[in-house]
Tab-separated table of C-alpha atoms in Angstrom:
chain	number	residue	atom	x	y	z
A	1	MET	CA	-0.012	-0.006	0.002
A	2	SER	CA	1.060	3.591	-0.433
A	3	ASP	CA	0.063	6.111	2.224
A	4	ALA	CA	-0.855	4.796	5.659
A	5	ARG	CA	-4.537	4.457	6.414
A	6	VAL	CA	-5.868	6.926	8.948
A	7	GLY	CA	-7.149	5.895	12.361
A	8	LEU	CA	-8.894	8.047	14.955
A	9	VAL	CA	-9.131	7.086	18.625
A	10	ILE	CA	-11.814	8.929	20.614
A	11	GLU	CA	-11.231	7.961	24.240
A	12	ASP	CA	-10.878	9.912	27.477
A	13	ASP	CA	-9.038	7.208	29.497
A	14	HIS	CA	-5.314	7.789	28.889
A	15	ASP	CA	-4.230	4.150	29.325
A	16	ILE	CA	-6.912	2.738	26.983
A	17	ARG	CA	-6.283	5.541	24.488
A	18	GLU	CA	-2.576	4.667	24.341
A	19	LEU	CA	-3.324	0.956	24.118
A	20	VAL	CA	-5.654	1.481	21.145
A	21	ARG	CA	-3.203	3.884	19.525
A	22	THR	CA	-0.532	1.205	19.763
A	23	VAL	CA	-2.822	-1.504	18.292
A	24	LEU	CA	-3.775	0.710	15.343
A	25	THR	CA	-0.212	1.892	14.763
A	26	GLN	CA	1.066	-1.709	14.701
A	27	ALA	CA	-1.736	-2.444	12.183
A	28	GLY	CA	-0.313	0.183	9.829
A	29	PHE	CA	-2.500	3.185	10.618
A	30	ASP	CA	-1.464	6.808	10.978
A	31	VAL	CA	-3.216	7.443	14.291
A	32	THR	CA	-4.658	10.628	15.809
A	33	VAL	CA	-6.293	10.702	19.229
A	34	ALA	CA	-9.086	12.829	20.778
A	35	SER	CA	-10.033	12.864	24.462
A	36	SER	CA	-13.564	14.237	24.126
A	37	GLY	CA	-16.584	13.765	21.877
A	38	ALA	CA	-16.551	17.323	20.528
A	39	GLU	CA	-12.858	17.088	19.679
A	40	GLY	CA	-13.420	13.726	18.097
A	41	VAL	CA	-16.195	14.986	15.789
A	42	LEU	CA	-14.062	17.964	14.642
A	43	THR	CA	-11.048	15.744	14.092
A	44	ALA	CA	-13.088	13.256	12.085
A	45	LYS	CA	-14.241	16.107	9.827
A	46	THR	CA	-10.647	17.243	9.258
A	47	LEU	CA	-8.985	13.852	8.833
A	48	ASN	CA	-11.575	11.738	6.987
A	49	PRO	CA	-10.332	8.611	8.862
A	50	ASP	CA	-10.741	5.064	7.588
A	51	VAL	CA	-11.534	3.693	11.028
A	52	ILE	CA	-12.636	5.243	14.326
A	53	THR	CA	-12.630	3.655	17.783
A	54	LEU	CA	-15.153	5.403	20.005
A	55	ASP	CA	-15.610	5.212	23.768
A	56	LEU	CA	-19.238	5.294	24.912
A	57	GLY	CA	-18.530	7.007	28.213
A	58	LEU	CA	-17.044	10.284	27.084
A	59	PRO	CA	-17.031	13.276	29.474
A	60	ASP	CA	-18.931	15.751	27.258
A	61	ILE	CA	-21.049	14.093	24.552
A	62	ASP	CA	-21.904	10.419	24.886
A	63	GLY	CA	-20.625	8.021	22.266
A	64	PHE	CA	-24.075	7.457	20.768
A	65	GLU	CA	-24.414	11.132	19.865
A	66	VAL	CA	-20.792	11.315	18.650
A	67	SER	CA	-21.500	8.386	16.296
A	68	ARG	CA	-24.689	10.008	14.971
A	69	GLN	CA	-22.843	13.282	14.295
A	70	ILE	CA	-19.957	11.557	12.546
A	71	ARG	CA	-22.345	9.523	10.433
A	72	GLU	CA	-23.724	12.763	8.965
A	73	PHE	CA	-20.493	13.319	7.004
A	74	SER	CA	-18.339	10.166	7.249
A	75	ASP	CA	-18.497	6.492	6.185
A	76	ALA	CA	-15.543	5.553	8.372
A	77	TYR	CA	-15.777	2.215	10.141
A	78	ILE	CA	-16.782	2.899	13.756
A	79	VAL	CA	-15.949	0.426	16.518
A	80	MET	CA	-17.551	1.282	19.860
A	81	LEU	CA	-15.680	0.437	23.012
A	82	THR	CA	-17.886	0.144	26.083
A	83	ALA	CA	-17.428	-0.846	29.712
A	84	ARG	CA	-21.149	-1.594	29.861
A	85	THR	CA	-22.449	-4.971	28.882
A	86	GLU	CA	-26.161	-4.255	28.709
A	87	GLU	CA	-27.623	-5.369	25.398
A	88	LEU	CA	-29.598	-2.141	25.073
A	89	ASP	CA	-26.365	-0.096	25.031
A	90	THR	CA	-24.997	-2.279	22.262
A	91	LEU	CA	-28.178	-1.989	20.163
A	92	ILE	CA	-28.365	1.788	20.596
A	93	GLY	CA	-24.720	2.017	19.573
A	94	LEU	CA	-25.316	0.065	16.365
A	95	GLU	CA	-28.482	2.004	15.623
A	96	SER	CA	-26.552	5.277	15.959
A	97	GLY	CA	-24.259	4.165	13.115
A	98	ALA	CA	-21.510	2.045	14.658
A	99	ASP	CA	-20.315	-0.968	12.676
A	100	ASP	CA	-19.087	-3.082	15.553
A	101	TYR	CA	-18.428	-3.011	19.285
A	102	LEU	CA	-16.100	-4.459	21.888
A	103	THR	CA	-16.655	-4.651	25.621
A	104	LYS	CA	-13.858	-3.474	27.949
A	105	PRO	CA	-11.593	-5.068	28.954
A	106	PHE	CA	-10.827	-6.337	25.448
A	107	ARG	CA	-7.873	-8.197	24.053
A	108	PRO	CA	-5.743	-6.069	21.720
A	109	ARG	CA	-5.504	-9.030	19.335
A	110	GLU	CA	-9.275	-9.112	19.053
A	111	LEU	CA	-9.524	-5.408	18.276
A	112	ARG	CA	-6.838	-5.744	15.626
A	113	ALA	CA	-8.619	-8.762	14.055
A	114	ARG	CA	-11.948	-6.928	13.926
A	115	ILE	CA	-10.371	-3.878	12.276
A	116	ALA	CA	-8.392	-6.008	9.811
A	117	ALA	CA	-11.599	-7.712	8.705
A	118	MET	CA	-13.289	-4.333	8.213
A	119	MET	CA	-10.443	-2.917	6.189
A	120	ARG	CA	-10.523	-5.823	3.739
A	121	ARG	CA	-13.837	-4.300	2.591
A	122	PRO	CA	-13.597	-1.145	0.470
A	123	ARG	CA	-15.142	2.171	1.428
A	124	SER	CA	-18.569	2.894	0.069
A	125	GLY	CA	-19.449	5.591	-2.420
A	126	SER	CA	-17.559	6.729	-5.487
A	127	GLU	CA	-16.051	9.783	-3.732
A	128	SER	CA	-14.764	7.629	-0.898
A	129	ALA	CA	-13.390	5.114	-3.347
A	130	GLU	CA	-11.442	7.875	-5.048
A	131	ALA	CA	-10.206	9.150	-1.667
A	132	SER	CA	-8.938	5.646	-0.895
A	133	GLY	CA	-6.859	5.492	-4.068
A	134	VAL	CA	-6.995	2.122	-5.814
A	135	GLU	CA	-8.446	0.118	-2.972
A	136	GLY	CA	-11.996	0.048	-4.368
A	137	SER	CA	-10.968	-0.754	-7.944
A	138	ALA	CA	-8.520	-3.407	-6.758
A	139	ASP	CA	-11.284	-5.103	-4.792
A	140	ALA	CA	-13.626	-5.025	-7.770
A	141	ALA	CA	-10.904	-6.549	-9.954
A	142	ALA	CA	-10.376	-9.274	-7.383
A	143	HIS	CA	-14.085	-10.110	-7.416
A	144	PRO	CA	-15.239	-9.771	-11.068
A	145	ASP	CA	-18.299	-11.927	-10.327
A	146	ARG	CA	-19.753	-9.380	-7.907
A	147	GLY	CA	-20.608	-6.754	-10.529
A	148	ASN	CA	-23.978	-5.022	-10.722
A	149	TYR	CA	-27.371	-6.072	-9.390
A	150	SER	CA	-30.895	-4.869	-10.149
A	151	HIS	CA	-33.989	-5.884	-8.215
A	152	ASN	CA	-37.423	-4.224	-7.880
A	153	GLY	CA	-36.143	-0.728	-8.643
A	154	LEU	CA	-32.953	-1.084	-6.600
A	155	GLU	CA	-29.601	-0.894	-8.362
A	156	LEU	CA	-26.318	-1.867	-6.692
A	157	SER	CA	-22.851	-1.428	-8.208
A	158	TYR	CA	-20.122	-3.220	-6.314
A	159	ALA	CA	-17.332	-1.483	-8.226
A	160	SER	CA	-18.503	2.040	-7.378
A	161	ARG	CA	-20.055	1.016	-4.023
A	162	THR	CA	-23.311	2.779	-4.876
A	163	VAL	CA	-26.954	1.884	-4.331
A	164	THR	CA	-29.941	3.649	-5.857
A	165	VAL	CA	-33.634	3.112	-5.272
A	166	ASP	CA	-35.933	4.324	-8.069
A	167	GLY	CA	-33.107	6.549	-9.232
A	168	THR	CA	-32.291	8.078	-5.836
A	169	GLU	CA	-28.870	7.308	-4.355
A	170	MET	CA	-28.888	5.827	-0.883
A	171	ASN	CA	-26.389	6.778	1.833
A	172	LEU	CA	-25.486	3.377	3.327
A	173	THR	CA	-22.753	2.512	5.781
A	174	ARG	CA	-20.206	0.018	4.564
A	175	THR	CA	-21.717	-2.656	6.791
A	176	GLU	CA	-25.208	-2.031	5.423
A	177	PHE	CA	-23.830	-2.160	1.862
A	178	GLU	CA	-22.167	-5.517	2.513
A	179	LEU	CA	-25.340	-6.993	3.974
A	180	LEU	CA	-27.447	-5.809	1.027
A	181	HIS	CA	-24.882	-7.092	-1.409
A	182	ALA	CA	-24.823	-10.494	0.316
A	183	LEU	CA	-28.614	-10.843	-0.116
A	184	LEU	CA	-28.592	-9.704	-3.731
A	185	GLU	CA	-25.771	-12.136	-4.412
A	186	ALA	CA	-27.700	-15.001	-2.829
A	187	GLY	CA	-31.027	-14.243	-4.485
A	188	ARG	CA	-33.850	-16.292	-3.006
A	189	THR	CA	-31.383	-18.488	-1.051
A	190	VAL	CA	-31.665	-17.813	2.676
A	191	ARG	CA	-28.577	-16.335	4.334
A	192	THR	CA	-28.495	-17.191	8.038
A	193	LYS	CA	-27.516	-14.587	10.598
A	194	ALA	CA	-24.330	-16.538	11.290
A	195	ASP	CA	-23.568	-16.528	7.535
A	196	LEU	CA	-23.897	-12.758	7.529
A	197	VAL	CA	-21.742	-12.335	10.604
A	198	ARG	CA	-19.004	-14.315	8.809
A	199	ARG	CA	-19.502	-12.192	5.695
A	200	LEU	CA	-18.887	-9.068	7.728
A	201	ARG	CA	-15.742	-10.680	9.153
A	202	ASP	CA	-14.662	-11.539	5.640
A	203	GLU	CA	-15.009	-15.257	6.401
A	204	ASP	CA	-16.955	-16.709	3.436
A	205	TYR	CA	-16.930	-20.159	4.963
A	206	ASP	CA	-17.330	-21.593	8.441
A	207	VAL	CA	-13.764	-21.599	9.723
A	208	GLY	CA	-14.774	-22.390	13.261
A	209	GLY	CA	-14.990	-18.806	14.532
A	210	TYR	CA	-17.340	-18.317	17.442
A	211	ILE	CA	-20.638	-16.609	16.596
A	212	SER	CA	-22.438	-15.278	19.689
A	213	GLU	CA	-26.058	-14.298	20.158
A	214	ALA	CA	-24.910	-10.703	20.369
A	215	ASP	CA	-23.168	-11.044	16.975
A	216	GLU	CA	-26.392	-12.316	15.423
A	217	ARG	CA	-28.418	-9.641	17.161
A	218	SER	CA	-26.090	-6.999	15.742
A	219	VAL	CA	-26.917	-8.248	12.228
A	220	GLU	CA	-30.607	-7.825	13.069
A	221	VAL	CA	-29.985	-4.193	14.065
A	222	HIS	CA	-27.986	-3.455	10.917
A	223	MET	CA	-30.731	-5.030	8.818
A	224	GLY	CA	-33.283	-2.892	10.641
A	225	ASN	CA	-31.268	0.225	9.855
A	226	LEU	CA	-30.958	-0.865	6.255
A	227	ARG	CA	-34.720	-1.375	5.995
A	228	LYS	CA	-35.403	2.108	7.316
A	229	LYS	CA	-33.030	3.728	4.826
A	230	LEU	CA	-34.502	1.789	1.908
A	231	GLY	CA	-38.074	2.490	3.078
A	232	ASP	CA	-38.775	-1.255	3.011
A	233	SER	CA	-41.684	-2.820	4.882
A	234	PRO	CA	-41.111	-5.923	7.025
A	235	GLN	CA	-44.726	-6.949	6.482
A	236	LYS	CA	-44.714	-6.466	2.665
A	237	PRO	CA	-40.979	-6.468	1.752
A	238	ARG	CA	-39.815	-5.143	-1.568
A	239	TRP	CA	-36.236	-6.277	-1.051
A	240	LEU	CA	-35.423	-7.681	2.412
A	241	GLN	CA	-37.470	-10.667	3.510
A	242	THR	CA	-37.058	-12.076	7.034
A	243	VAL	CA	-37.160	-15.825	7.410
A	244	ARG	CA	-38.152	-16.189	11.058
A	245	GLY	CA	-35.683	-18.016	13.254
A	246	VAL	CA	-33.216	-18.414	10.407
A	247	GLY	CA	-32.117	-15.256	8.612
A	248	TYR	CA	-32.890	-13.235	5.514
A	249	ARG	CA	-33.317	-13.555	1.774
A	250	LEU	CA	-34.219	-11.384	-1.194
A	251	ALA	CA	-37.949	-10.719	-1.632
A	252	PRO	CA	-39.606	-12.068	-4.782
A	253	SER	CA	-39.341	-10.039	-8.003
A	254	GLU	CA	-42.249	-7.727	-8.779
A	255	HIS	CA	-44.173	-8.413	-11.954
């Protein structure tokens, strides 16, 4: 690769901030740190980072609001770090735009593995692809079968990382884009929640990695966010059909 990828650590605890800085630096990132939510939002606007780690318990603005604000202008991968284990906190974090989460104390190796899996997926949107240099085009060349998809007025281009619905471009996070692409790719074949978790980890096959209930629940939240953005109805789906107790598949074609 040419220039180092950019990482942003938003964390008020000095020890954790330095630990995460070290993990990201060792993973090849040019790392900047911020010790408050407001500073983190401003820094994200200036740097256009590739990945952001975000503490939920910041002293000024909570991490949920920081994530929402960053999502207004950035498609950076956001990993929330939380000392709280309540499921509700996790779900609110994902609904506010985070891609993944880790509970403190976490193992540095696990954080690095999560981020490595994220960075194997290109950034969404043509402008972001250009900003990332050749990463998007290289990925498209490596996966010539992924191409373009069209279904019930929805158009997806894997090469340009764009999605339009009835001619209107959608602003999806990279995680939402990957989930939608996985369903379009599978057609009417059901993708289980565990399958989709592995897809987000860039594990196309079952390699024995542990899939927790929280991992599967996070897929449900991301799918819910995706539905809202697309304006899809769970009761009468145009694109995303839930198969209860199993997973998801593409809704039937309209005639």
